[in-house]
Structure formats: structure tokens, C-alpha cells
Coordinates of C-alpha atoms and ligand atoms in Angstrom, one line a residue:
M104 CA 186.6 123.7 240.1
I105 CA 187.2 124.7 243.6
V106 CA 183.9 125.1 245.7
C107 CA 185.3 125.7 249.3
V108 CA 188.5 127.9 248.9
C109 CA 189.0 127.6 252.7
K110 CA 189.2 123.8 252.9
A111 CA 190.4 123.3 249.4
V112 CA 187.3 121.3 248.2
S113 CA 186.5 120.8 244.6
D114 CA 183.3 119.9 243.1
R115 CA 185.2 116.9 241.9
H116 CA 185.6 115.9 245.6
I117 CA 181.9 116.5 246.1
R118 CA 181.0 114.2 243.2
R119 CA 183.3 111.5 244.3
S120 CA 182.1 111.5 247.9
V121 CA 178.4 111.2 246.7
A122 CA 179.4 108.4 244.2
A123 CA 181.1 106.7 247.1
G124 CA 177.9 106.9 249.3
E125 CA 179.7 108.9 251.9
V126 CA 177.4 112.0 251.6
V127 CA 173.8 112.5 251.0
S128 CA 173.4 116.0 252.6
L129 CA 175.3 119.3 253.3
R130 CA 175.8 118.1 256.9
D131 CA 177.7 115.1 255.5
L132 CA 179.8 117.3 253.3
T133 CA 180.8 119.4 256.4
R134 CA 181.5 116.3 258.5
E135 CA 183.3 114.2 255.8
L136 CA 185.4 117.4 253.9
G137 CA 185.4 120.2 256.4
L138 CA 183.5 122.4 253.9
G139 CA 181.6 125.2 254.9
T140 CA 183.5 125.1 258.2
C141 CA 185.4 128.4 257.9
C142 CA 183.7 131.5 256.3
G143 CA 180.5 129.6 255.1
K144 CA 180.8 131.6 251.6
C145 CA 180.9 128.1 249.8
V146 CA 177.6 126.8 251.0
P147 CA 175.0 128.0 248.3
A148 CA 177.6 126.7 245.6
A149 CA 178.2 123.4 247.5
R150 CA 174.4 123.1 247.7
E151 CA 174.0 123.2 244.1
V152 CA 177.0 121.0 243.3
L153 CA 175.3 118.4 245.8
G154 CA 172.0 118.7 244.5
E155 CA 173.5 117.8 240.9
A156 CA 175.6 115.1 242.2
L157 CA 172.6 113.4 243.8
A158 CA 170.5 113.9 240.9
A159 CA 172.8 112.0 238.8
Q160 CA 172.6 108.9 241.0
Ligands
FES225 FE1 184.2 127.1 252.2 FE2 185.1 129.3 253.4 S1 185.0 129.0 251.3 S2 184.3 127.9 254.5

């Protein structure tokens, strides 16, 4: 599922980045994947996916 349409970031991208230890925060997601840097509408959904991915660690 695409989470960030502007930057074409999927929930799979987010989960993979968390699993790789590259991402532990929303700020990391923005830096690593560019998520949320355009319209910002994806931020609530990204936060939810990030929380799930971190909880699954
Ligand atoms: Fe993520 Fe627009 S949908 S910045």
C-alpha cells in the first residue's frame, strides 16, 4: 500500500527501513525516504505504520 503518494513510499518501504535499522522515527523516514516533504498528508498514516513496524521489532 502506498503511504506517501508524492514520494511513492509504500508501507513495505517503511517496514524494510525499520527492519534494516535505518529508521526509528518520523524524522528518519523523512530523511531516508523523503516521506512527508511535499504535501504532508501522509504523515498520520506514516506514523501509524512506523509505530507498528517498531512494535514488531
Ligand atoms: Fe507524502 Fe504528499 S503524500 S508528502
